[in-house]
Short mmCIF file of C-alpha atoms in Angstrom, two decimals:
data_model
loop_
_atom_site.label_atom_id
_atom_site.label_comp_id
_atom_site.label_asym_id
_atom_site.label_seq_id
_atom_site.Cartn_x
_atom_site.Cartn_y
_atom_site.Cartn_z
CA MET A 1 -24.89 35.75 -15.71
CA ARG A 2 -23.04 32.28 -14.86
CA LEU A 3 -19.14 33.04 -15.45
CA PRO A 4 -17.33 30.53 -17.73
CA ARG A 5 -15.38 28.55 -15.89
CA THR A 6 -11.52 29.22 -16.61
CA VAL A 7 -9.63 26.59 -14.19
CA PRO A 8 -9.38 23.77 -15.83
CA ARG A 9 -11.59 20.94 -14.38
CA SER A 10 -9.31 17.79 -14.26
CA LEU A 11 -6.35 17.34 -12.09
CA ALA A 12 -4.25 16.55 -15.17
CA GLY A 13 -5.21 19.82 -16.25
CA GLN A 14 -4.65 22.01 -13.81
CA LEU A 15 -1.59 20.74 -13.62
CA PHE A 16 -0.73 20.69 -17.12
CA ALA A 17 -1.67 24.57 -16.93
CA MET A 18 0.77 25.08 -13.98
CA GLN A 19 3.43 23.79 -15.45
CA ALA A 20 3.22 26.05 -18.17
CA LEU A 21 2.92 28.79 -16.84
CA LEU A 22 6.16 27.64 -14.51
CA VAL A 23 7.83 26.87 -18.10
CA ALA A 24 6.97 30.33 -18.84
CA ALA A 25 7.75 32.25 -16.52
CA VAL A 26 11.09 30.61 -15.96
CA VAL A 27 12.13 31.13 -20.23
CA ALA A 28 11.08 34.73 -19.44
CA GLY A 29 12.82 35.04 -15.97
CA CYS A 30 15.66 33.79 -17.80
CA ALA A 31 15.17 36.38 -21.22
CA LEU A 32 14.95 39.31 -18.65
CA PHE A 33 18.80 38.48 -16.53
CA THR A 34 20.32 38.03 -20.27
CA TYR A 35 18.53 40.88 -21.86
CA ALA A 36 20.33 43.72 -19.17
CA SER A 37 23.12 41.16 -17.90
CA GLY A 38 23.18 41.06 -23.06
CA ARG A 39 23.49 44.83 -22.53
CA SER A 40 25.65 45.41 -19.92
CA GLN A 41 27.90 43.24 -21.50
CA ALA A 42 27.35 44.65 -24.89
CA GLU A 43 28.09 48.57 -23.67
CA GLU A 44 31.28 46.35 -21.39
CA THR A 45 32.09 45.55 -24.58
CA ALA A 46 31.68 48.99 -26.42
CA ALA A 47 33.66 50.37 -23.77
CA ARG A 48 36.72 48.41 -23.83
CA GLN A 49 36.61 48.85 -27.86
CA VAL A 50 36.35 52.77 -28.67
CA ARG A 51 38.73 52.78 -25.93
CA ALA A 52 41.55 50.80 -27.05
CA ALA A 53 41.36 52.42 -30.57
CA ALA A 54 41.28 55.82 -28.46
CA LEU A 55 44.19 55.04 -26.81
CA ALA A 56 45.64 53.37 -30.27
CA MET A 57 45.50 56.95 -32.18
CA ALA A 58 46.22 59.29 -28.88
CA GLY A 59 49.81 57.48 -29.18
CA SER A 60 50.88 57.43 -32.68
CA PRO A 61 53.71 59.17 -34.11
CA SER A 62 52.01 60.09 -37.34
CA VAL A 63 49.26 61.81 -35.42
CA ARG A 64 51.28 64.04 -33.70
CA GLU A 65 53.56 64.72 -36.31
CA ALA A 66 50.20 65.44 -38.50
CA ILE A 67 49.62 68.07 -35.92
CA ARG A 68 52.36 69.71 -35.52
CA THR A 69 51.37 70.56 -40.12
CA PRO A 70 49.40 73.29 -40.84
CA ASP A 71 46.24 71.62 -41.80
CA PRO A 72 45.90 68.77 -39.53
CA SER A 73 42.99 67.73 -41.01
CA ALA A 74 43.70 66.85 -44.15
CA VAL A 75 45.71 64.10 -42.80
CA LEU A 76 43.58 63.27 -40.06
CA GLN A 77 40.61 63.50 -42.07
CA PRO A 78 41.34 60.03 -44.17
CA TYR A 79 43.53 57.85 -40.47
CA ALA A 80 40.54 58.79 -37.99
CA GLU A 81 37.89 57.60 -41.53
CA ARG A 82 40.33 54.60 -41.85
CA VAL A 83 40.16 53.23 -38.17
CA ARG A 84 36.64 54.05 -37.79
CA GLN A 85 35.35 51.53 -40.70
CA ASP A 86 38.18 49.22 -39.81
CA THR A 87 37.30 48.74 -36.03
CA GLY A 88 33.43 49.63 -36.52
CA ILE A 89 33.09 51.80 -33.67
CA ALA A 90 30.66 55.33 -34.20
CA PHE A 91 32.73 58.20 -34.77
CA VAL A 92 36.37 58.60 -34.21
CA THR A 93 36.86 62.57 -33.63
CA ILE A 94 40.54 64.43 -33.19
CA MET A 95 40.59 68.31 -31.73
CA ASP A 96 42.91 70.82 -30.76
CA PRO A 97 42.84 71.66 -26.86
CA ARG A 98 40.59 73.75 -27.33
CA GLY A 99 38.08 71.00 -28.31
CA VAL A 100 37.92 71.91 -32.24
CA ARG A 101 37.45 69.05 -34.49
CA TRP A 102 39.92 68.06 -36.95
CA THR A 103 38.13 65.14 -37.91
CA HIS A 104 34.77 63.75 -37.85
CA PRO A 105 32.24 61.07 -39.96
CA ASP A 106 30.13 64.39 -40.87
CA ARG A 107 32.97 66.88 -42.58
CA SER A 108 30.52 69.66 -41.82
CA GLN A 109 31.46 69.34 -38.33
CA ILE A 110 35.04 69.96 -39.31
CA GLY A 111 36.24 73.04 -37.14
CA ARG A 112 33.29 72.95 -34.98
CA SER A 113 33.65 72.79 -31.57
CA PHE A 114 33.28 69.27 -29.90
CA ILE A 115 30.51 68.08 -27.89
CA GLY A 116 31.13 66.78 -24.40
CA HIS A 117 33.05 67.02 -22.04
CA THR A 118 37.57 67.44 -22.54
CA GLU A 119 37.86 68.75 -18.76
CA ARG A 120 39.15 65.74 -17.86
CA ALA A 121 41.28 64.88 -20.07
CA LEU A 122 42.97 68.59 -20.43
CA ARG A 123 44.35 66.95 -17.14
CA GLY A 124 45.50 64.45 -18.47
CA GLU A 125 43.17 61.53 -17.78
CA THR A 126 41.48 58.69 -19.69
CA PHE A 127 37.42 58.82 -19.03
CA GLU A 128 34.88 57.27 -20.55
CA GLU A 129 30.66 59.11 -20.74
CA THR A 130 27.53 58.63 -23.04
CA TYR A 131 26.66 61.52 -24.31
CA THR A 132 24.53 62.74 -26.37
CA GLY A 133 26.40 64.37 -29.57
CA THR A 134 25.76 65.40 -33.37
CA LEU A 135 25.08 61.37 -33.80
CA GLY A 136 22.80 60.86 -30.67
CA PRO A 137 24.32 59.03 -27.55
CA SER A 138 26.41 57.37 -27.51
CA ILE A 139 28.98 55.57 -25.14
CA ARG A 140 32.69 58.15 -25.98
CA VAL A 141 35.81 57.80 -24.51
CA VAL A 142 38.04 60.77 -24.02
CA THR A 143 42.49 60.85 -24.27
CA PRO A 144 44.39 63.54 -24.16
CA ILE A 145 47.72 63.79 -27.53
CA HIS A 146 50.83 64.14 -25.17
CA ASP A 147 53.76 65.53 -27.64
CA GLY A 148 56.45 66.80 -25.26
CA GLY A 149 55.66 66.51 -21.45
CA ARG A 150 52.64 69.10 -22.93
CA ILE A 151 49.47 67.67 -24.47
CA VAL A 152 48.89 68.71 -28.09
CA GLY A 153 45.10 67.33 -29.11
CA LEU A 154 42.44 64.76 -27.51
CA VAL A 155 41.40 62.07 -29.32
CA SER A 156 36.72 61.22 -28.82
CA ALA A 157 35.68 57.34 -29.95
CA GLY A 158 32.71 56.24 -29.59
CA ILE A 159 29.76 53.96 -30.38
CA THR A 160 26.09 55.09 -30.29
CA VAL A 161 23.12 54.18 -28.13
CA GLU A 162 21.20 52.80 -30.87
CA ARG A 163 24.26 50.60 -32.64
CA VAL A 164 24.32 48.81 -29.46
CA SER A 165 20.61 48.15 -28.26
CA THR A 166 20.65 47.07 -31.85
CA GLN A 167 22.78 44.61 -31.39
CA VAL A 168 21.32 43.66 -28.23
CA ARG A 169 18.13 43.29 -29.65
CA GLU A 170 20.10 40.71 -32.68
CA GLN A 171 20.50 38.50 -29.54
CA LEU A 172 17.74 39.49 -27.65
CA GLY A 173 15.94 37.61 -31.14
CA ALA A 174 18.19 34.20 -30.89
CA LEU A 175 17.09 34.23 -27.11
CA GLY A 176 13.89 34.53 -27.71
CA THR A 177 13.71 31.56 -30.07
CA ALA A 178 15.67 29.58 -28.33
CA ALA A 179 13.20 30.68 -25.13
CA GLY A 180 9.97 30.11 -27.44
CA ALA A 181 11.76 26.59 -29.12
CA ALA A 182 12.49 25.46 -24.89
CA LEU A 183 8.59 26.62 -24.16
CA LEU A 184 7.12 24.64 -26.21
CA ILE A 185 9.83 21.58 -25.99
CA GLY A 186 8.85 22.06 -22.07
CA ALA A 187 4.79 22.18 -23.07
CA LEU A 188 5.03 19.31 -24.77
CA GLY A 189 6.81 17.74 -21.75
CA THR A 190 4.04 18.55 -19.93
CA TYR A 191 1.30 17.45 -21.93
CA VAL A 192 2.12 14.42 -21.95
CA ILE A 193 3.33 13.25 -18.39
CA ASN A 194 -0.20 15.25 -17.83
CA ALA A 195 -1.89 13.33 -20.36
CA ARG A 196 -0.58 9.86 -18.41
CA LEU A 197 -1.72 12.25 -15.09
CA ARG A 198 -5.22 12.05 -16.38
CA ARG A 199 -5.72 8.33 -17.82
CA HIS A 200 -3.87 7.27 -14.22
CA THR A 201 -6.90 9.81 -12.59
CA HIS A 202 -9.40 9.25 -14.81
CA GLY A 203 -9.97 13.31 -15.57
CA MET A 204 -10.30 14.06 -11.93
CA ASN A 205 -9.77 17.15 -10.30
CA ALA A 206 -8.57 17.36 -7.31
CA ARG A 207 -11.54 17.77 -4.37
CA GLU A 208 -13.02 15.44 -6.55
CA LEU A 209 -10.19 13.20 -5.68
CA SER A 210 -9.90 14.00 -1.89
CA ARG A 211 -13.51 12.96 -2.14
CA MET A 212 -13.37 10.32 -3.97
CA HIS A 213 -9.87 9.17 -0.61
CA THR A 214 -12.47 10.27 2.07
CA TYR A 215 -15.07 7.37 0.93
CA HIS A 216 -12.39 5.19 0.46
CA GLU A 217 -11.32 5.07 3.80
CA ALA A 218 -14.56 5.12 5.07
CA THR A 219 -14.95 2.37 3.28
CA LEU A 220 -12.33 0.69 4.42
CA HIS A 221 -13.51 0.98 7.64
CA ALA A 222 -16.87 0.39 7.97
CA VAL A 223 -17.11 -2.99 5.99
CA ARG A 224 -16.78 -5.81 8.10
CA GLU A 225 -15.49 -7.91 5.41
CA GLY A 226 -11.42 -8.14 5.25
CA LEU A 227 -10.45 -6.75 2.54
CA LEU A 228 -6.49 -7.16 1.87
CA MET A 229 -4.56 -6.41 -2.18
CA LEU A 230 -1.33 -7.47 -2.87
CA ASP A 231 0.82 -6.02 -6.13
CA GLY A 232 2.92 -7.57 -9.12
CA GLN A 233 5.11 -9.07 -5.72
CA ARG A 234 2.78 -10.41 -3.53
CA ARG A 235 3.11 -7.78 -1.17
CA VAL A 236 0.69 -6.21 0.93
CA ALA A 237 -0.54 -3.33 -0.56
CA LEU A 238 -3.74 -2.59 1.41
CA ILE A 239 -5.79 -4.28 3.91
CA ASN A 240 -8.39 -3.27 6.15
CA ASP A 241 -9.70 -3.23 9.91
CA ALA A 242 -11.25 -6.02 9.16
CA GLY A 243 -8.89 -7.58 7.19
CA ARG A 244 -6.07 -7.55 10.27
CA ASP A 245 -8.36 -9.14 12.65
CA LEU A 246 -9.13 -11.99 10.47
CA LEU A 247 -5.60 -13.24 10.12
CA GLY A 248 -4.65 -11.55 12.66
CA LEU A 249 -1.64 -9.58 11.72
CA ASP A 250 -0.62 -5.95 12.75
CA PRO A 251 -0.29 -2.73 11.52
CA GLY A 252 3.33 -2.58 9.91
CA SER A 253 2.21 -5.91 7.48
CA VAL A 254 2.10 -3.62 5.03
CA GLY A 255 4.14 -3.60 2.85
CA ARG A 256 5.55 -7.83 3.39
CA ARG A 257 5.48 -10.19 1.65
CA VAL A 258 2.76 -12.45 1.98
CA ASP A 259 4.67 -16.18 1.87
CA GLU A 260 6.46 -13.42 5.98
CA LEU A 261 3.68 -12.76 6.92
CA ALA A 262 3.31 -16.45 9.20
CA LEU A 263 0.49 -17.97 7.66
CA PRO A 264 -1.34 -21.60 7.30
CA ALA A 265 0.29 -22.79 3.96
CA PRO A 266 -2.81 -23.17 2.40
CA LEU A 267 -3.91 -19.77 3.25
CA THR A 268 -0.67 -18.56 1.67
CA GLY A 269 -1.03 -20.95 -0.69
CA ALA A 270 -4.25 -19.71 -1.59
CA LEU A 271 -3.17 -15.81 -1.27
CA LEU A 272 -0.45 -16.82 -3.76
CA ALA A 273 -1.80 -18.63 -6.83
CA SER A 274 -2.20 -16.26 -9.99
CA GLU A 275 -5.82 -17.90 -10.34
CA PRO A 276 -8.54 -16.90 -8.61
CA ARG A 277 -10.34 -19.04 -5.79
CA VAL A 278 -14.08 -18.86 -5.07
CA ASP A 279 -15.28 -19.58 -1.66
CA GLU A 280 -12.21 -21.21 0.10
CA VAL A 281 -12.60 -22.20 3.30
CA HIS A 282 -9.23 -21.52 5.44
CA LEU A 283 -8.35 -22.51 8.96
CA THR A 284 -6.40 -19.64 10.88
CA ALA A 285 -5.33 -19.72 14.34
CA ASP A 286 -8.34 -18.70 15.63
CA ARG A 287 -10.89 -18.19 13.00
CA VAL A 288 -12.64 -20.37 10.31
CA ILE A 289 -12.61 -17.78 7.07
CA VAL A 290 -13.74 -18.39 3.85
CA VAL A 291 -11.65 -16.65 1.29
CA ASN A 292 -12.47 -15.44 -2.65
CA THR A 293 -9.33 -13.47 -5.05
CA SER A 294 -9.44 -11.64 -8.33
CA PRO A 295 -6.17 -11.14 -10.19
CA VAL A 296 -5.72 -7.36 -11.15
CA VAL A 297 -5.40 -7.49 -14.95
CA GLY A 298 -4.97 -4.19 -15.66
CA GLY A 299 -2.56 -1.56 -15.05
CA GLU A 300 1.26 -1.70 -15.40
CA ARG A 301 1.63 -4.29 -12.06
CA ARG A 302 -0.65 -7.40 -11.81
CA GLY A 303 -2.17 -7.80 -8.46
CA THR A 304 -4.63 -9.55 -6.63
CA VAL A 305 -7.22 -8.82 -4.80
CA VAL A 306 -8.86 -10.87 -1.51
CA THR A 307 -12.16 -10.79 0.42
CA LEU A 308 -12.64 -12.17 3.37
CA ARG A 309 -15.68 -13.28 4.98
CA ASP A 310 -15.47 -15.05 8.72
CA HIS A 311 -16.76 -18.03 9.44
CA THR A 312 -16.19 -18.97 12.32
CA GLU A 313 -19.74 -18.52 13.54
CA LEU A 314 -21.75 -19.86 11.04
CA GLN A 315 -19.57 -22.99 11.68
CA ALA A 316 -20.36 -23.24 14.55
CA LEU A 317 -23.57 -23.09 14.62
CA SER A 318 -23.72 -25.45 11.94
CA GLY A 319 -22.15 -27.67 14.39
CA GLU A 320 -24.53 -26.95 17.33
CA LEU A 321 -27.01 -27.83 14.32
CA ASP A 322 -26.07 -31.29 12.97
CA SER A 323 -25.88 -32.52 16.59
CA GLU A 324 -29.47 -30.51 17.31
CA ARG A 325 -30.15 -33.25 14.40
CA GLY A 326 -28.67 -35.85 15.75
CA PHE A 327 -30.18 -35.33 18.75
CA THR A 328 -33.99 -34.79 16.93
CA GLN A 329 -33.01 -38.20 15.09
CA ALA A 330 -31.97 -40.35 18.44
CA LEU A 331 -35.38 -39.05 20.24
CA ARG A 332 -37.51 -40.62 17.36
CA SER A 333 -35.25 -43.19 17.58
CA GLN A 334 -36.28 -43.62 21.14
CA ALA A 335 -39.20 -43.07 21.18
CA HIS A 336 -40.03 -46.10 18.39
CA GLU A 337 -37.80 -47.88 20.63
CA ALA A 338 -40.19 -46.68 23.58
CA ALA A 339 -43.06 -47.67 21.93
CA ASN A 340 -41.55 -51.34 21.34
CA ARG A 341 -41.25 -51.93 24.71
CA LEU A 342 -45.20 -50.29 26.07
CA HIS A 343 -46.43 -52.39 24.44
CA THR A 344 -44.40 -55.77 24.86
CA VAL A 345 -45.20 -54.36 28.81
CA VAL A 346 -49.03 -54.06 28.06
CA SER A 347 -49.33 -57.29 25.77
CA LEU A 348 -47.59 -58.86 28.82
CA ILE A 349 -50.45 -57.72 31.11
CA GLU A 350 -53.60 -58.56 28.55
CA LEU A 351 -51.67 -62.18 28.39
CA GLY A 352 -51.46 -62.09 32.07
CA ARG A 353 -48.21 -62.58 32.94
CA VAL A 354 -48.12 -59.68 35.16
CA ASP A 355 -44.50 -59.73 36.99
CA GLU A 356 -42.64 -60.51 34.07
CA ALA A 357 -44.57 -57.60 32.51
CA VAL A 358 -43.54 -56.23 35.55
CA ASP A 359 -39.87 -57.13 35.05
CA PHE A 360 -39.34 -56.10 32.21
CA ALA A 361 -40.67 -52.99 32.78
CA THR A 362 -37.75 -52.37 35.94
CA ALA A 363 -35.25 -53.11 33.91
CA GLU A 364 -35.37 -50.92 31.00
CA LEU A 365 -35.76 -48.26 33.72
CA GLU A 366 -32.77 -48.92 35.30
CA LEU A 367 -30.54 -49.20 32.59
CA ALA A 368 -32.45 -46.10 31.32
CA GLN A 369 -30.94 -44.36 34.56
CA VAL A 370 -28.10 -45.46 35.46
CA LEU A 371 -25.79 -43.44 32.71
CA THR A 372 -28.52 -39.89 33.93
CA ASP A 373 -27.81 -40.84 37.36
CA ARG A 374 -24.09 -41.28 36.45
CA VAL A 375 -24.16 -38.22 34.25
CA VAL A 376 -26.02 -35.68 36.55
CA GLY A 377 -23.90 -36.28 39.95
CA ALA A 378 -20.98 -36.42 38.46
CA VAL A 379 -20.68 -32.86 35.71
CA ALA A 380 -23.03 -30.41 37.84
CA GLU A 381 -22.05 -28.41 34.30
CA PRO A 382 -25.27 -28.66 32.80
CA VAL A 383 -24.46 -27.34 29.22
CA LEU A 384 -21.69 -30.88 29.25
CA ALA A 385 -24.04 -32.64 31.37
CA ALA A 386 -27.04 -32.24 29.09
CA LEU A 387 -24.20 -33.26 26.16
CA LEU A 388 -22.66 -36.11 27.10
CA LEU A 389 -26.76 -37.94 27.71
CA GLY A 390 -27.44 -36.71 24.26
CA LYS A 391 -24.99 -37.94 22.57
CA ALA A 392 -24.60 -41.73 24.25
CA ALA A 393 -28.18 -41.76 23.43
CA GLN A 394 -27.21 -41.24 19.71
CA ALA A 395 -23.96 -43.20 20.19
CA ASN A 396 -26.35 -46.04 21.62
CA GLU A 397 -28.56 -46.12 18.16
CA ARG A 398 -25.32 -46.85 16.99
CA GLY A 399 -24.45 -49.63 18.76
CA VAL A 400 -21.48 -47.68 20.36
CA GLU A 401 -21.74 -46.95 24.11
CA LEU A 402 -20.40 -44.39 25.50
CA VAL A 403 -19.65 -44.06 29.45
CA LEU A 404 -18.56 -41.79 31.80
CA ALA A 405 -14.99 -42.37 33.66
CA ARG A 406 -15.17 -42.70 37.15
CA ASP A 407 -12.85 -40.58 38.32
CA SER A 408 -15.14 -37.68 36.66
CA LEU A 409 -15.82 -34.66 38.56
CA ILE A 410 -16.98 -31.11 37.71
CA ASP A 411 -18.04 -29.27 40.53
CA ASP A 412 -21.40 -26.75 40.11
CA GLY A 413 -20.00 -23.15 39.21
CA ALA A 414 -16.24 -25.11 38.38
CA LEU A 415 -15.89 -22.76 35.39
CA PRO A 416 -15.43 -20.06 34.69
CA ARG A 417 -17.55 -17.51 32.62
CA SER A 418 -14.52 -17.12 30.63
CA LEU A 419 -15.15 -20.48 28.78
CA ALA A 420 -17.69 -20.13 26.34
CA ALA A 421 -20.24 -22.89 26.32
CA ARG A 422 -19.92 -22.54 22.65
CA ASP A 423 -16.68 -23.92 22.53
CA LEU A 424 -16.97 -26.64 25.66
CA VAL A 425 -19.74 -27.94 22.74
CA THR A 426 -17.26 -27.26 20.56
CA ILE A 427 -14.73 -29.49 22.00
CA LEU A 428 -16.35 -32.48 23.61
CA GLY A 429 -19.16 -32.72 20.68
CA ASN A 430 -16.49 -33.33 17.98
CA LEU A 431 -14.33 -35.50 20.35
CA ILE A 432 -17.43 -37.94 20.85
CA ASP A 433 -18.86 -37.79 16.95
CA ASN A 434 -15.45 -38.92 15.92
CA ALA A 435 -14.50 -41.46 18.41
CA VAL A 436 -17.95 -43.34 18.17
CA ASP A 437 -17.29 -42.80 13.98
CA ALA A 438 -14.52 -44.90 14.75
CA ALA A 439 -15.88 -47.68 17.53
CA SER A 440 -18.54 -48.06 15.61
CA GLU A 441 -16.44 -48.98 12.43
CA ALA A 442 -14.42 -50.75 14.17
CA GLY A 443 -16.68 -52.43 16.41
CA GLN A 444 -18.90 -54.82 14.34
CA ASP A 445 -16.97 -57.35 13.92
CA ASP A 446 -12.57 -58.49 14.57
CA GLY A 447 -12.06 -59.43 11.09
CA GLY A 448 -11.82 -63.23 11.72
CA PRO A 449 -10.95 -65.00 8.23
CA LEU A 450 -14.74 -67.01 8.72
CA PRO A 451 -17.74 -65.89 9.96
CA ALA A 452 -17.87 -68.64 12.12
CA GLN A 453 -14.43 -67.26 13.27
CA ARG A 454 -15.44 -63.95 13.90
CA THR A 455 -16.62 -62.87 17.58
CA ALA A 456 -18.15 -59.47 18.04
CA THR A 457 -16.52 -56.53 19.68
CA ARG A 458 -17.42 -53.81 22.17
CA ALA A 459 -17.91 -50.27 20.56
CA LEU A 460 -16.78 -48.40 23.33
CA VAL A 461 -16.04 -44.12 24.14
CA THR A 462 -14.77 -43.86 27.65
CA VAL A 463 -15.37 -40.46 28.41
CA THR A 464 -13.28 -38.70 31.14
CA ALA A 465 -14.08 -34.98 32.69
CA ARG A 466 -12.40 -33.35 35.39
CA THR A 467 -11.15 -30.52 37.26
CA ASP A 468 -7.21 -31.05 37.58
CA GLY A 469 -4.86 -29.17 39.08
CA GLY A 470 -6.23 -25.00 37.77
CA GLU A 471 -6.70 -27.09 34.37
CA LEU A 472 -9.84 -28.59 33.20
CA LEU A 473 -9.27 -31.89 31.54
CA LEU A 474 -11.24 -33.33 28.99
CA ARG A 475 -10.52 -37.16 27.44
CA VAL A 476 -11.94 -39.48 25.17
CA ALA A 477 -10.77 -42.15 23.76
CA ASP A 478 -12.74 -45.21 21.89
CA THR A 479 -11.98 -48.68 20.97
CA GLY A 480 -11.84 -48.32 16.95
CA GLY A 481 -8.10 -48.67 15.09
CA GLY A 482 -6.41 -45.69 16.10
CA ILE A 483 -4.60 -42.53 13.73
CA GLY A 484 -1.04 -43.54 13.76
CA PRO A 485 2.01 -41.84 14.47
CA ASP A 486 2.59 -40.72 10.80
CA GLU A 487 -0.84 -38.82 10.58
CA ALA A 488 -0.51 -37.39 13.60
CA ASP A 489 1.22 -34.22 12.92
CA GLU A 490 -1.44 -33.78 10.41
CA VAL A 491 -4.86 -35.03 12.33
CA PHE A 492 -5.43 -31.02 13.57
CA ALA A 493 -5.06 -29.76 9.73
CA ARG A 494 -8.60 -29.17 8.11
CA GLY A 495 -9.34 -31.91 5.57
CA TRP A 496 -7.74 -34.31 7.02
CA THR A 497 -10.83 -36.48 7.89
CA THR A 498 -11.03 -41.39 7.52
CA ARG A 499 -14.25 -41.40 6.50
CA GLY A 500 -14.32 -39.18 2.34
CA ALA A 501 -14.85 -36.43 1.08
CA GLY A 502 -16.56 -33.42 2.14
CA ARG A 503 -15.74 -34.25 6.45
CA GLY A 504 -12.59 -33.52 8.34
CA LEU A 505 -13.13 -29.83 9.78
CA GLY A 506 -14.04 -31.21 13.41
CA LEU A 507 -10.40 -31.44 14.70
CA ALA A 508 -9.65 -28.04 12.70
CA LEU A 509 -12.38 -26.71 15.07
CA VAL A 510 -11.38 -28.28 18.21
CA ARG A 511 -7.87 -27.33 18.43
CA GLN A 512 -9.01 -23.12 17.14
CA ALA A 513 -11.30 -23.75 19.47
CA VAL A 514 -9.34 -25.06 22.39
CA HIS A 515 -6.60 -22.29 21.71
CA ARG A 516 -8.45 -19.08 21.90
CA ASN A 517 -9.21 -20.27 25.25
CA GLY A 518 -5.14 -20.95 26.10
CA GLY A 519 -5.40 -24.57 26.36
CA THR A 520 -3.99 -27.86 25.02
CA VAL A 521 -5.03 -30.46 22.91
CA THR A 522 -3.04 -33.84 22.24
CA LEU A 523 -2.79 -37.35 20.49
CA GLY A 524 -2.11 -39.96 22.08
CA ARG A 525 -3.16 -43.75 21.84
CA ALA A 526 -5.51 -45.47 24.47
CA ALA A 527 -5.43 -48.82 26.44
CA ASP A 528 -8.06 -50.49 24.00
CA GLY A 529 -6.05 -49.61 21.01
CA GLY A 530 -7.79 -46.56 20.08
CA ALA A 531 -7.54 -43.31 20.24
CA GLU A 532 -7.46 -40.46 23.13
CA PHE A 533 -7.01 -37.13 23.02
CA THR A 534 -6.75 -35.07 25.78
CA VAL A 535 -7.18 -31.70 26.16
CA ARG A 536 -7.10 -29.07 29.66
CA LEU A 537 -8.28 -25.97 29.66
CA PRO A 538 -6.57 -23.11 32.01
CA LEU A 539 -9.27 -21.75 34.15
CA ALA A 540 -7.49 -18.81 34.93
CA GLY A 541 -4.89 -17.13 32.46
CA ARG A 542 -4.03 -18.29 29.12
CA THR A 543 -1.14 -19.95 27.18
CA ALA A 544 -2.25 -21.82 24.45
CA ALA A 545 -0.34 -24.65 22.20
CA VAL A 546 -1.64 -27.48 20.38
CA VAL A 547 0.65 -30.97 20.46
CA ALA A 548 0.26 -33.86 18.63
CA ARG A 549 1.88 -37.06 19.96
#
């Protein structure tokens, strides 16, 4: 048979029982201590009272005069009873040196021998004892009566132990009432506190709370998404390992305010915002993260729960996909153009103009081969070479000529393995795309007031790629309109663009990739008036910086 549970299930219930028992134990201990000390004090008070009465009667001249009379009892009995009633003691017995009573509360005991010790009193001492007499156990004092240097009688005054116990019980009853009130007040206070605790712990017991804490810790460390919890003062109350990694924070960030974490201003603003944020993309020094915030409206303090997702890899893959789509479109356009040119050659042959067909085909081959030979001869790194050839085809389709500077030279094996190919594609691909866009927009015409006065402007993008003093130098210049000095400080921020909404992430990704590899990126003005971006990546070591001038 299963025994019923006697221990409260919830932690609050257990604490209530423990606190109630503690209060009861404290009150009971105080009651026992008070009872013991009260009884001792009552006995001491009774002893002082009877001593004072006995000494006063022994020193009274009227008592000595009554002893000299033939019948001392006739005078002393009324006197002793009056003293007993006035002082509230149990008995006053006056006796001769032999112990024969002259007075007693029970008149039938007069003339009989005193029950108790008198030897010390006969030696002139006043002493105290607890002895059982005719009235039961009593606390008594015996003292001699002196007359002319000799002992003519003895006085014994006492109070029964029962009367002392009655007084203590009366005091204990009052103490019990006070103790019961204290216990009730303590129990009510404990109940109120534990009811509040029960609400906060949702009625769970200690084992359940411990298990929840274990799961909580395991979940925080296992979740790959970043989790950040802010309290009502926008301080970091909790952050998991993934959150610290995504935000680049140290373990001591818990307890600090968000605006003290040196995060980018847009990200700090999103974390401090009182309204929810859904799938906002923000940049840190090294990552692209998606931020979701949800205010906490329950409980005593308002706070915010923040989830962080790493969008860096997805953004890089999206950029590569865009590049692949561009390459596909360029190849489709080139295939169409090649078909047209092939039809032209075939038509020339059919017309019997063989020489013109050969000249036309040779010229087309030479134009297509010049850039390929130039790129392959100068850039031995296959990723960069393929990127340059693909971007050249894309630029050509948009009417922009992409050329490789004459001083470009990268030997095979010059780039270390630590320099990720994906980062090279991100850096050079985004810079070339922006340059082609700028050159294409500015190269349509020179903006003359009349169509007859407008002259075509050559749309050109010049790329430099070489190793220079232990660094990889990548420079992209265009013939576009350039970037004004007032925009130089914002050009690398997320969302900066000159081509409408939905764009403006490319240069921010460039900055991130440069930062990850410990390099620098600078903005200047090209010789033709357009923008010129220069990236320097160390081939060994790591010193990160981003400069705009």
